[in-house]
Amino acid sequence: MRSRLLSLLLKVRIGGLLLAGIALWVFAQIAEEVLEVESYAFDTNILLTIRSWRSPPLDLLMLGITFIGDPFVLLISCLILGAWLLQRKQKSEATTLAIAAIGAIGLNVLLKQLFSRARPALWDRVVDVGQYSFPSGHAMVSMVIYGFIGYILATRYRRQQVWIISLTTLLVVAIGFSRLYLGVHWPTDIIAGYAAGIVWLIACISSSKIWHRYRAK
């Protein structure tokens, strides 16, 4: 039993390291293309295609989804959820959730200032946006926060793991798509946001696991 457990932990760790490495490589490749302005044609074609799908009902739906993924809305949600976790004496989860949220938002702001990429201006937008475009804060922060919340739920409700992971993935993808639909981000902004977000998410989940193992000992 112990050898199987050690084998499983080894596979999880190696898989996590490989995923983090791939995500960092993707982010580095996209960042290089952004700096060399090589992704404009790719980004523009995708945005104009999505633009052709627009309709009033879909506009309302996308506005609702993008609101759910707003970094500051997510931060407030984390504070509420963190307080609830502390009430249930789940200090490690609450602490990791807070670190995940603050770290994701802080890193995103830093990267935006570093790359200073202008947002798309292909049509009149229905939402007001500030700061720079690359990488997408909605994509990056929702990946980290919803991803970590999904991880917490999946570890507690193992019978519903598939549903929890599927719904979490669908929500994060929908948030990224809503930013493209509304014309406030380039596709490469979204991809880079996911890539950077998943690296930070893996780090947060790994730290949570280490903490639990330490407390168990």
XYZ file of N, CA, C and O in Angstrom:
868
model
N 0.834 -1.209 0.000
C 0.000 0.000 0.000
C 0.864 1.253 0.000
O 0.626 2.210 -0.719
N 1.924 1.198 0.838
C 2.805 2.354 0.921
C 3.545 2.596 -0.381
O 3.720 3.733 -0.806
N 4.012 1.503 -1.013
C 4.745 1.650 -2.281
C 3.848 2.229 -3.372
O 4.292 3.027 -4.200
N 2.558 1.826 -3.362
C 1.616 2.380 -4.337
C 1.399 3.864 -4.104
O 1.308 4.651 -5.058
N 1.297 4.238 -2.826
C 1.098 5.650 -2.497
C 2.291 6.483 -2.932
O 2.135 7.558 -3.520
N 3.514 5.967 -2.655
C 4.722 6.689 -3.057
C 4.808 6.807 -4.575
O 5.219 7.839 -5.115
N 4.418 5.736 -5.285
C 4.421 5.757 -6.753
C 3.443 6.795 -7.291
O 3.756 7.527 -8.232
N 2.253 6.854 -6.661
C 1.246 7.834 -7.087
C 1.724 9.254 -6.845
O 1.572 10.138 -7.702
N 2.325 9.501 -5.664
C 2.837 10.843 -5.352
C 3.942 11.247 -6.324
O 4.015 12.405 -6.747
N 4.794 10.268 -6.697
C 5.875 10.546 -7.642
C 5.308 10.958 -9.002
O 5.782 11.918 -9.620
N 4.267 10.233 -9.454
C 3.646 10.556 -10.744
C 2.992 11.938 -10.716
O 3.088 12.691 -11.684
N 2.333 12.255 -9.605
C 1.677 13.563 -9.474
C 2.704 14.677 -9.520
O 2.514 15.702 -10.191
N 3.808 14.483 -8.816
C 4.844 15.520 -8.775
C 5.505 15.708 -10.142
O 5.716 16.837 -10.594
N 5.844 14.596 -10.796
C 6.464 14.689 -12.122
C 5.502 15.327 -13.118
O 5.880 16.189 -13.917
N 4.215 14.894 -13.061
C 3.216 15.478 -13.952
C 3.049 16.970 -13.716
O 2.928 17.746 -14.668
N 3.044 17.366 -12.447
C 2.924 18.788 -12.123
C 4.102 19.595 -12.623
O 3.942 20.693 -13.158
N 5.312 19.042 -12.461
C 6.505 19.741 -12.940
C 6.494 19.880 -14.460
O 6.848 20.922 -15.013
N 6.097 18.805 -15.156
C 6.033 18.853 -16.621
C 5.012 19.876 -17.084
O 5.266 20.659 -18.014
N 3.840 19.890 -16.437
C 2.797 20.841 -16.814
C 3.258 22.270 -16.583
O 3.018 23.161 -17.408
N 3.912 22.510 -15.458
C 4.427 23.843 -15.171
C 5.480 24.255 -16.201
O 5.504 25.403 -16.663
N 6.339 23.300 -16.566
C 7.367 23.599 -17.572
C 6.767 23.940 -18.918
O 7.204 24.889 -19.585
N 5.753 23.173 -19.346
C 5.086 23.438 -20.628
C 4.394 24.794 -20.604
O 4.467 25.570 -21.560
N 3.715 25.102 -19.493
C 3.005 26.375 -19.375
C 3.977 27.555 -19.447
O 3.706 28.559 -20.115
N 5.104 27.428 -18.773
C 6.105 28.497 -18.821
C 6.674 28.657 -20.226
O 6.933 29.774 -20.684
N 6.873 27.539 -20.926
C 7.388 27.602 -22.291
C 6.389 28.307 -23.207
O 6.778 29.158 -24.026
N 5.095 27.958 -23.067
C 4.054 28.617 -23.863
C 4.033 30.110 -23.584
O 3.965 30.931 -24.504
N 4.096 30.476 -22.315
C 4.081 31.886 -21.950
C 5.272 32.622 -22.562
O 5.128 33.731 -23.086
N 6.456 32.001 -22.491
C 7.657 32.637 -23.032
C 7.543 32.821 -24.545
O 7.940 33.864 -25.090
N 6.982 31.816 -25.247
C 6.823 31.914 -26.698
C 5.850 33.030 -27.073
O 6.097 33.815 -28.000
N 4.744 33.107 -26.355
C 3.750 34.155 -26.644
C 4.324 35.526 -26.336
O 4.141 36.478 -27.097
N 5.033 35.636 -25.210
C 5.623 36.921 -24.834
C 6.593 37.407 -25.902
O 6.624 38.593 -26.254
N 7.370 36.486 -26.466
C 8.322 36.849 -27.518
C 7.589 37.351 -28.759
O 7.995 38.339 -29.383
N 6.484 36.677 -29.119
C 5.718 37.100 -30.291
C 5.090 38.476 -30.075
O 5.033 39.291 -30.985
N 4.607 38.717 -28.855
C 4.000 40.018 -28.549
C 5.026 41.128 -28.688
O 4.769 42.175 -29.280
N 6.211 40.885 -28.152
C 7.264 41.895 -28.220
C 7.687 42.156 -29.664
O 8.075 43.270 -30.018
N 7.619 41.160 -30.509
C 8.031 41.321 -31.902
C 6.841 41.613 -32.823
O 6.982 41.655 -34.045
N 5.673 41.827 -32.255
C 4.445 42.159 -32.987
C 4.199 41.159 -34.114
O 3.877 41.530 -35.241
N 4.359 39.880 -33.801
C 4.180 38.845 -34.813
C 2.799 38.199 -34.756
O 2.442 37.428 -35.645
N 2.040 38.490 -33.701
C 0.775 37.785 -33.512
C -0.434 38.594 -33.972
O -1.568 38.148 -33.796
N -0.220 39.768 -34.571
C -1.340 40.656 -34.896
C -2.342 40.007 -35.852
O -3.556 40.061 -35.615
N -1.864 39.395 -36.925
C -2.764 38.793 -37.905
C -3.567 37.647 -37.292
O -4.780 37.545 -37.487
N -2.901 36.803 -36.524
C -3.565 35.687 -35.846
C -4.645 36.206 -34.905
O -5.795 35.739 -34.923
N -4.297 37.175 -34.069
C -5.236 37.734 -33.103
C -6.426 38.401 -33.782
O -7.583 38.200 -33.390
N -6.141 39.191 -34.804
C -7.195 39.952 -35.477
C -8.202 39.029 -36.162
O -9.421 39.258 -36.071
N -7.726 38.016 -36.846
C -8.630 37.092 -37.548
C -9.587 36.404 -36.578
O -10.782 36.250 -36.870
N -9.077 35.987 -35.427
C -9.930 35.317 -34.441
C -10.965 36.277 -33.873
O -12.151 35.940 -33.761
N -10.556 37.481 -33.530
C -11.493 38.455 -32.962
C -12.594 38.834 -33.954
O -13.766 38.945 -33.576
N -12.245 39.013 -35.217
C -13.251 39.382 -36.220
C -14.232 38.228 -36.465
O -15.415 38.464 -36.721
N -13.733 36.998 -36.362
C -14.625 35.839 -36.497
C -15.619 35.795 -35.340
O -16.830 35.596 -35.539
N -15.130 35.986 -34.126
C -16.008 35.989 -32.947
C -16.992 37.153 -33.015
O -18.153 37.014 -32.617
N -16.543 38.266 -33.552
C -17.406 39.441 -33.686
C -18.644 39.129 -34.532
O -19.748 39.645 -34.264
N -18.497 38.267 -35.522
C -19.616 37.939 -36.421
C -20.697 37.118 -35.722
O -21.800 36.970 -36.246
N -20.406 36.583 -34.543
C -21.383 35.772 -33.806
C -22.265 36.611 -32.885
O -23.145 36.067 -32.220
N -22.039 37.895 -32.810
C -22.697 38.722 -31.797
C -24.212 38.785 -31.966
O -24.729 38.773 -33.085
N -24.897 38.855 -30.813
C -26.341 39.025 -30.756
C -26.667 39.636 -29.396
O -25.902 39.457 -28.441
N -27.800 40.356 -29.243
C -28.148 40.976 -27.950
C -28.199 39.993 -26.784
O -27.650 40.287 -25.711
N -28.839 38.808 -26.921
C -28.855 37.872 -25.789
C -27.450 37.401 -25.396
O -27.139 37.261 -24.213
N -26.601 37.166 -26.429
C -25.243 36.714 -26.150
C -24.425 37.827 -25.503
O -23.548 37.570 -24.667
N -24.727 39.076 -25.887
C -24.060 40.220 -25.253
C -24.295 40.212 -23.746
O -23.356 40.375 -22.950
N -25.538 40.025 -23.333
C -25.884 40.009 -21.913
C -25.210 38.851 -21.183
O -24.712 39.007 -20.059
N -25.215 37.683 -21.832
C -24.590 36.511 -21.228
C -23.098 36.731 -21.014
O -22.555 36.440 -19.937
N -22.410 37.273 -22.013
C -20.979 37.490 -21.924
C -20.632 38.560 -20.891
O -19.616 38.464 -20.197
N -21.493 39.575 -20.761
C -21.272 40.604 -19.735
C -21.375 39.990 -18.339
O -20.596 40.341 -17.437
N -22.325 39.073 -18.163
C -22.473 38.402 -16.875
C -21.280 37.516 -16.557
O -20.763 37.518 -15.431
N -20.815 36.779 -17.556
C -19.678 35.876 -17.351
C -18.404 36.665 -17.067
O -17.619 36.297 -16.188
N -18.207 37.758 -17.794
C -16.987 38.549 -17.591
C -16.984 39.214 -16.219
O -15.933 39.411 -15.612
N -18.190 39.530 -15.687
C -18.289 40.104 -14.342
C -17.843 39.077 -13.300
O -17.142 39.410 -12.343
N -18.226 37.817 -13.500
C -17.843 36.743 -12.577
C -16.323 36.578 -12.532
O -15.760 36.199 -11.507
N -15.661 36.891 -13.646
C -14.219 36.718 -13.717
C -13.411 37.960 -13.428
O -12.182 37.938 -13.562
N -14.068 39.061 -13.027
C -13.331 40.283 -12.718
C -12.395 40.035 -11.532
O -12.828 39.529 -10.493
N -11.101 40.375 -11.648
C -10.149 40.087 -10.566
C -10.546 40.658 -9.219
O -10.356 40.011 -8.177
N -11.115 41.868 -9.206
C -11.484 42.476 -7.928
C -12.728 41.818 -7.341
O -12.869 41.694 -6.125
N -13.648 41.386 -8.190
C -14.809 40.622 -7.718
C -14.332 39.295 -7.133
O -14.810 38.846 -6.077
N -13.372 38.671 -7.805
C -12.815 37.417 -7.316
C -12.097 37.614 -5.978
O -12.177 36.758 -5.089
N -11.406 38.737 -5.833
C -10.692 39.007 -4.590
C -11.666 39.149 -3.427
O -11.445 38.611 -2.341
N -12.759 39.865 -3.659
C -13.781 40.018 -2.620
C -14.408 38.665 -2.285
O -14.631 38.336 -1.111
N -14.675 37.866 -3.313
C -15.229 36.526 -3.096
C -14.278 35.673 -2.260
O -14.710 34.899 -1.400
N -12.971 35.827 -2.513
C -11.974 35.073 -1.757
C -11.975 35.471 -0.282
O -11.798 34.624 0.599
N -12.160 36.755 -0.020
C -12.201 37.224 1.362
C -13.386 36.607 2.101
O -13.263 36.178 3.255
N -14.530 36.555 1.422
C -15.727 35.963 2.028
C -15.523 34.464 2.256
O -15.807 33.926 3.335
N -15.018 33.783 1.220
C -14.785 32.343 1.325
C -13.711 32.039 2.360
O -13.823 31.073 3.132
N -12.674 32.889 2.401
C -11.606 32.700 3.383
C -12.117 32.820 4.813
O -11.725 32.045 5.691
N -12.999 33.790 5.041
C -13.586 33.964 6.378
C -14.400 32.735 6.764
O -14.375 32.283 7.915
N -15.126 32.171 5.777
C -15.924 30.965 6.031
C -15.031 29.771 6.357
O -15.325 28.990 7.263
N -13.912 29.652 5.647
C -12.979 28.562 5.906
C -12.353 28.686 7.294
O -12.172 27.688 8.004
N -12.036 29.921 7.682
C -11.468 30.137 9.012
C -12.469 29.775 10.103
O -12.097 29.241 11.148
N -13.725 30.063 9.845
C -14.777 29.722 10.797
C -14.863 28.213 10.994
O -15.180 27.726 12.082
N -14.574 27.481 9.923
C -14.603 26.016 9.982
C -13.244 25.440 10.392
O -13.000 24.248 10.254
N -12.346 26.334 10.845
C -11.005 25.940 11.314
C -10.171 25.286 10.215
O -9.377 24.373 10.477
N -10.355 25.743 8.988
C -9.546 25.268 7.861
C -8.552 26.375 7.489
O -8.620 26.989 6.428
N -7.632 26.611 8.409
C -6.705 27.735 8.293
C -5.780 27.610 7.085
O -5.500 28.604 6.405
N -5.276 26.397 6.829
C -4.316 26.224 5.738
C -4.949 26.536 4.383
O -4.327 27.191 3.532
N -6.210 26.077 4.165
C -6.902 26.364 2.909
C -7.166 27.859 2.756
O -6.991 28.429 1.683
N -7.587 28.500 3.851
C -7.870 29.933 3.810
C -6.610 30.738 3.509
O -6.627 31.673 2.702
N -5.503 30.344 4.147
C -4.239 31.050 3.926
C -3.748 30.878 2.495
O -3.326 31.841 1.840
N -3.800 29.649 1.989
C -3.355 29.377 0.620
C -4.228 30.095 -0.399
O -3.728 30.621 -1.403
N -5.540 30.138 -0.144
C -6.452 30.837 -1.041
C -6.115 32.327 -1.095
O -6.100 32.931 -2.175
N -5.818 32.915 0.053
C -5.466 34.339 0.104
C -4.160 34.604 -0.646
O -4.056 35.567 -1.422
N -3.175 33.740 -0.424
C -1.888 33.891 -1.113
C -2.068 33.721 -2.621
O -1.466 34.460 -3.422
N -2.901 32.749 -3.017
C -3.156 32.506 -4.436
C -3.766 33.727 -5.102
O -3.343 34.145 -6.189
N -4.769 34.323 -4.440
C -5.466 35.478 -5.018
C -4.568 36.700 -5.103
O -4.451 37.329 -6.169
N -3.920 37.040 -4.001
C -3.061 38.235 -3.970
C -1.880 38.070 -4.926
O -1.505 38.992 -5.652
N -1.293 36.872 -4.934
C -0.162 36.615 -5.823
C -0.536 36.710 -7.283
O 0.201 37.285 -8.092
N -1.701 36.148 -7.653
C -2.140 36.166 -9.055
C -2.406 37.588 -9.525
O -1.982 37.989 -10.620
N -3.105 38.368 -8.710
C -3.420 39.751 -9.088
C -2.154 40.595 -9.153
O -1.945 41.360 -10.101
N -1.290 40.442 -8.152
C -0.041 41.206 -8.140
C 0.853 40.870 -9.323
O 1.414 41.776 -9.970
N 0.984 39.571 -9.623
C 1.813 39.154 -10.757
C 1.242 39.658 -12.069
O 1.987 40.089 -12.955
N -0.091 39.624 -12.194
C -0.715 40.086 -13.433
C -0.475 41.576 -13.660
O -0.158 42.001 -14.781
N -0.620 42.370 -12.611
C -0.376 43.819 -12.722
C 1.070 44.080 -13.128
O 1.356 44.930 -13.985
N 1.996 43.332 -12.534
C 3.420 43.490 -12.854
C 3.698 43.149 -14.314
O 4.406 43.892 -15.021
N 3.120 42.044 -14.800
C 3.335 41.635 -16.186
C 2.716 42.623 -17.166
O 3.293 42.904 -18.228
N 1.550 43.158 -16.825
C 0.918 44.165 -17.692
C 1.818 45.392 -17.849
O 1.978 45.927 -18.956
N 2.388 45.835 -16.750
C 3.271 46.997 -16.805
C 4.550 46.677 -17.574
O 5.099 47.532 -18.279
N 5.002 45.436 -17.444
C 6.244 45.037 -18.115
C 6.085 45.026 -19.630
O 6.940 45.529 -20.370
N 4.959 44.468 -20.127
C 4.762 44.342 -21.573
C 4.056 45.554 -22.182
O 4.245 45.851 -23.360
N 3.203 46.238 -21.404
C 2.536 47.484 -21.849
C 1.882 47.336 -23.222
O 2.042 48.186 -24.095
N 1.151 46.273 -23.416
C 0.498 46.036 -24.700
C -0.864 46.725 -24.743
O -1.665 46.601 -23.819
N -1.123 47.434 -25.831
C -2.407 48.124 -25.986
C -3.525 47.122 -26.237
O -3.310 46.070 -26.843
N -4.734 47.460 -25.782
C -5.892 46.591 -25.993
C -6.393 46.705 -27.435
O -6.100 47.700 -28.123
N -7.154 45.714 -27.903
C -7.714 45.786 -29.263
C -8.630 46.999 -29.421
O -9.299 47.398 -28.465
N -8.649 47.543 -30.612
C -9.556 48.656 -30.906
C -10.191 48.414 -32.280
O -10.217 49.301 -33.137
N -10.710 47.195 -32.478
C -11.270 46.811 -33.772
C -12.716 47.262 -33.928
O -13.223 47.348 -35.042
N -13.407 47.510 -32.796
C -14.784 48.019 -32.824
C -15.082 48.713 -31.504
O -14.297 48.630 -30.556
N -16.192 49.423 -31.446
C -16.585 50.115 -30.218
C -16.960 49.099 -29.149
O -17.846 48.261 -29.352
N -16.317 49.185 -28.000
C -16.553 48.225 -26.929
C -17.736 48.652 -26.068
O -17.994 49.843 -25.903
N -18.411 47.653 -25.478
C -19.564 47.930 -24.613
C -19.163 47.955 -23.145
O -19.998 48.174 -22.270
N -17.877 47.708 -22.854
C -17.392 47.756 -21.473
C -16.173 48.668 -21.407
O -15.398 48.770 -22.372
N -16.028 49.341 -20.274
C -14.868 50.195 -20.048
C -13.744 49.360 -19.451
O -13.962 48.580 -18.521
N -12.548 49.525 -19.971
C -11.396 48.779 -19.471
C -10.228 49.728 -19.276
O -10.091 50.730 -19.977
N -9.391 49.401 -18.306
C -8.201 50.190 -18.053
C -6.964 49.313 -18.113
O -7.033 48.130 -18.445
N -5.836 49.876 -17.766
C -4.552 49.182 -17.765
C -4.215 48.621 -19.148
O -4.826 48.982 -20.149
N -3.231 47.782 -19.169
C -2.788 47.197 -20.430
C -3.456 45.846 -20.665
O -4.233 45.377 -19.848
N -3.116 45.225 -21.800
C -3.844 44.057 -22.266
C -3.192 42.712 -21.943
O -3.882 41.729 -21.734
N -1.865 42.677 -21.913
C -1.146 41.396 -21.847
C -0.449 41.191 -20.511
O 0.304 42.062 -20.076
N -0.686 40.046 -19.849
C -1.660 38.989 -20.149
C -3.023 39.315 -19.536
O -3.127 40.209 -18.704
N -4.048 38.579 -19.921
C -5.399 38.842 -19.438
C -5.516 38.555 -17.941
O -5.228 37.450 -17.485
N -5.960 39.574 -17.193
C -6.165 39.380 -15.765
C -7.328 38.452 -15.477
O -7.281 37.645 -14.549
N -8.399 38.574 -16.283
C -9.558 37.697 -16.106
C -9.162 36.226 -16.273
O -9.541 35.372 -15.477
N -8.399 35.944 -17.328
C -7.989 34.562 -17.601
C -7.047 34.039 -16.524
O -7.223 32.931 -16.003
N -6.071 34.847 -16.173
C -5.044 34.415 -15.231
C -5.591 34.235 -13.819
O -5.384 33.203 -13.181
N -6.327 35.228 -13.335
C -6.809 35.184 -11.953
C -7.933 34.159 -11.783
O -7.996 33.463 -10.766
N -8.814 34.046 -12.781
C -9.882 33.035 -12.675
C -9.297 31.632 -12.715
O -9.791 30.723 -12.025
N -8.254 31.434 -13.506
C -7.576 30.138 -13.540
C -7.064 29.767 -12.151
O -7.248 28.635 -11.682
N -6.447 30.727 -11.472
C -5.857 30.460 -10.157
C -6.928 30.272 -9.087
O -6.939 29.275 -8.364
N -7.853 31.233 -8.989
C -8.812 31.215 -7.884
C -9.871 30.126 -8.072
O -10.097 29.305 -7.178
N -10.523 30.101 -9.232
C -11.517 29.056 -9.457
C -10.861 27.683 -9.508
O -11.451 26.683 -9.100
N -9.635 27.647 -10.025
C -8.909 26.379 -10.063
C -8.628 25.856 -8.665
O -8.785 24.662 -8.396
N -8.225 26.744 -7.751
C -7.924 26.314 -6.386
C -9.199 25.948 -5.633
O -9.217 24.968 -4.871
N -10.267 26.716 -5.850
C -11.545 26.368 -5.225
C -12.020 25.010 -5.732
O -12.522 24.170 -4.962
N -11.878 24.768 -7.044
C -12.243 23.482 -7.619
C -11.424 22.352 -7.016
O -11.945 21.262 -6.757
N -10.142 22.618 -6.781
C -9.271 21.614 -6.166
C -9.752 21.276 -4.754
O -9.806 20.087 -4.368
N -10.095 22.293 -3.967
C -10.584 22.072 -2.605
C -11.851 21.217 -2.622
O -11.995 20.251 -1.868
N -12.781 21.573 -3.507
C -14.042 20.824 -3.592
C -13.812 19.390 -4.068
O -14.429 18.448 -3.556
N -12.928 19.242 -5.061
C -12.682 17.900 -5.625
C -12.041 16.961 -4.615
O -12.292 15.754 -4.628
N -11.213 17.512 -3.713
C -10.578 16.663 -2.705
C -11.548 16.253 -1.604
O -11.333 15.239 -0.929
N -12.612 17.034 -1.430
C -13.582 16.727 -0.384
C -14.762 15.901 -0.897
O -15.345 15.127 -0.156
N -15.114 16.085 -2.147
C -16.237 15.356 -2.738
C -15.712 14.515 -3.901
O -15.884 14.852 -5.065
N -15.063 13.430 -3.540
C -14.360 12.628 -4.545
C -15.297 11.959 -5.541
O -14.916 11.731 -6.685
N -16.500 11.652 -5.127
C -17.444 11.023 -6.047
C -17.884 11.980 -7.147
O -18.300 11.551 -8.221
N -17.824 13.268 -6.867
C -18.233 14.282 -7.848
C -17.030 14.958 -8.508
O -17.162 16.021 -9.107
N -15.850 14.347 -8.399
C -14.633 14.977 -8.903
C -14.725 15.344 -10.384
O -14.330 16.438 -10.790
N -15.232 14.409 -11.182
C -15.301 14.646 -12.632
C -16.181 15.851 -12.931
O -15.820 16.716 -13.748
N -17.334 15.929 -12.259
C -18.235 17.063 -12.476
C -17.614 18.367 -12.011
O -17.723 19.396 -12.695
N -16.973 18.331 -10.866
C -16.357 19.547 -10.324
C -15.258 20.054 -11.246
O -15.191 21.251 -11.577
N -14.392 19.160 -11.691
C -13.289 19.553 -12.583
C -13.832 20.054 -13.918
O -13.360 21.063 -14.462
N -14.849 19.372 -14.449
C -15.433 19.763 -15.737
C -16.085 21.144 -15.661
O -15.878 21.986 -16.544
N -16.858 21.384 -14.610
C -17.543 22.667 -14.460
C -16.550 23.792 -14.200
O -16.724 24.910 -14.709
N -15.504 23.501 -13.423
C -14.472 24.511 -13.170
C -13.767 24.893 -14.459
O -13.552 26.082 -14.751
N -13.412 23.884 -15.256
C -12.748 24.139 -16.542
C -13.649 24.937 -17.475
O -13.199 25.896 -18.115
N -14.923 24.561 -17.540
C -15.876 25.258 -18.398
C -16.017 26.721 -17.989
O -16.056 27.611 -18.845
N -16.079 26.980 -16.688
C -16.216 28.353 -16.194
C -15.003 29.197 -16.567
O -15.148 30.327 -17.061
N -13.803 28.653 -16.360
C -12.577 29.404 -16.659
C -12.461 29.687 -18.156
O -12.095 30.797 -18.565
N -12.792 28.691 -18.979
C -12.749 28.878 -20.442
C -13.788 29.915 -20.876
O -13.515 30.771 -21.732
N -14.986 29.861 -20.278
C -16.048 30.817 -20.627
C -15.634 32.244 -20.287
O -15.926 33.188 -21.039
N -14.952 32.422 -19.168
C -14.490 33.760 -18.782
C -13.493 34.296 -19.800
O -13.568 35.457 -20.221
N -12.566 33.454 -20.217
C -11.600 33.883 -21.231
C -12.272 34.221 -22.545
O -11.953 35.229 -23.183
N -13.238 33.390 -22.950
C -13.949 33.635 -24.207
C -14.745 34.934 -24.140
O -14.839 35.660 -25.140
N -15.322 35.240 -22.977
C -16.110 36.464 -22.845
C -15.268 37.704 -23.107
O -15.756 38.699 -23.655
N -14.000 37.648 -22.753
C -13.113 38.799 -22.994
C -12.839 38.979 -24.490
O -12.705 40.105 -24.970
N -12.764 37.868 -25.205
C -12.597 37.946 -26.660
C -13.876 38.449 -27.311
O -13.846 39.298 -28.211
N -15.000 37.928 -26.865
C -16.300 38.315 -27.423
C -16.535 39.813 -27.256
O -17.055 40.473 -28.163
N -16.149 40.346 -26.109
C -16.346 41.771 -25.836
C -15.268 42.640 -26.474
O -15.344 43.873 -26.406
N -14.258 42.010 -27.060
C -13.231 42.754 -27.794
C -12.248 43.511 -26.933
O -11.653 44.494 -27.386
N -12.051 43.075 -25.688
C -11.156 43.800 -24.781
C -9.799 43.123 -24.624
O -8.922 43.636 -23.927
N -9.654 41.953 -25.254
C -8.364 41.257 -25.197
C -8.071 40.574 -26.524
O -8.983 40.160 -27.249
N -6.788 40.452 -26.819
C -6.336 39.646 -27.937
C -6.326 38.184 -27.511
O -6.140 37.884 -26.324
N -6.511 37.240 -28.434
C -6.439 35.818 -28.074
C -5.140 35.426 -27.377
O -5.152 34.608 -26.448
N -4.022 35.999 -27.809
C -2.746 35.670 -27.169
C -2.686 36.184 -25.734
O -1.949 35.634 -24.910
N -3.453 37.232 -25.409
C -3.552 37.688 -24.016
C -4.178 36.601 -23.146
O -3.735 36.354 -22.020
N -5.233 35.979 -23.681
C -5.963 34.948 -22.935
C -5.086 33.714 -22.733
O -4.994 33.169 -21.623
N -4.436 33.265 -23.811
C -3.587 32.072 -23.733
C -2.452 32.297 -22.732
O -2.155 31.425 -21.904
N -1.835 33.461 -22.789
C -0.741 33.767 -21.870
C -1.240 33.847 -20.432
O -0.544 33.423 -19.498
N -2.437 34.392 -20.245
C -3.019 34.461 -18.905
C -3.230 33.082 -18.319
O -2.927 32.831 -17.147
N -3.742 32.162 -19.133
C -3.926 30.782 -18.681
C -2.573 30.135 -18.367
O -2.442 29.412 -17.368
N -1.596 30.364 -19.229
C -0.281 29.742 -19.047
C 0.377 30.199 -17.749
O 0.873 29.379 -16.962
N 0.370 31.513 -17.502
C 0.965 32.033 -16.269
C 0.141 31.611 -15.057
O 0.690 31.284 -14.003
N -1.184 31.602 -15.213
C -2.064 31.241 -14.110
C -1.892 29.807 -13.662
O -1.897 29.515 -12.463
N -1.729 28.898 -14.609
C -1.637 27.481 -14.238
C -0.322 27.181 -13.513
O -0.278 26.320 -12.629
N 0.725 27.929 -13.830
C 1.988 27.753 -13.112
C 1.812 28.154 -11.641
O 2.226 27.433 -10.728
N 1.171 29.295 -11.414
C 0.948 29.762 -10.048
C -0.039 28.845 -9.319
O 0.105 28.576 -8.125
N -1.044 28.343 -10.026
C -2.013 27.416 -9.426
C -1.325 26.144 -8.961
O -1.591 25.647 -7.855
N -0.442 25.596 -9.792
C 0.292 24.383 -9.423
C 1.134 24.637 -8.178
O 1.204 23.801 -7.265
N 1.768 25.798 -8.124
C 2.590 26.145 -6.959
C 1.734 26.217 -5.692
O 2.141 25.746 -4.628
N 0.536 26.797 -5.808
C -0.356 26.925 -4.647
C -0.875 25.561 -4.186
O -0.922 25.284 -2.990
N -1.270 24.722 -5.132
C -1.760 23.388 -4.787
C -0.637 22.560 -4.154
O -0.852 21.846 -3.162
N 0.553 22.666 -4.707
C 1.696 21.922 -4.163
C 2.002 22.355 -2.728
O 2.259 21.524 -1.853
N 1.959 23.666 -2.480
C 2.225 24.159 -1.133
C 1.156 23.689 -0.153
O 1.444 23.390 1.009
N -0.092 23.615 -0.628
C -1.181 23.125 0.215
C -0.963 21.658 0.582
O -1.173 21.245 1.742
N -0.540 20.858 -0.397
C -0.280 19.441 -0.136
C 0.873 19.264 0.845
O 0.806 18.418 1.756
N 1.927 20.037 0.676
C 3.082 19.948 1.575
C 2.673 20.299 3.001
O 3.082 19.658 3.960
N 1.837 21.335 3.128
C 1.374 21.757 4.444
C 0.562 20.651 5.124
O 0.727 20.379 6.312
N -0.304 20.003 4.364
C -1.127 18.938 4.930
C -0.262 17.748 5.350
O -0.515 17.130 6.396
N 0.748 17.420 4.532
C 1.636 16.312 4.892
C 2.439 16.644 6.159
O 2.654 15.786 7.011
N 2.846 17.903 6.255
C 3.608 18.338 7.436
C 2.755 18.225 8.692
O 3.198 17.733 9.722
N 1.492 18.663 8.606
C 0.599 18.594 9.755
C 0.248 17.153 10.107
O 0.096 16.800 11.275
N 0.164 16.313 9.097
C -0.152 14.895 9.348
C 0.984 14.228 10.131
O 0.744 13.386 10.998
N 2.236 14.626 9.836
C 3.371 14.049 10.559
C 3.419 14.550 12.000
O 3.868 13.849 12.892
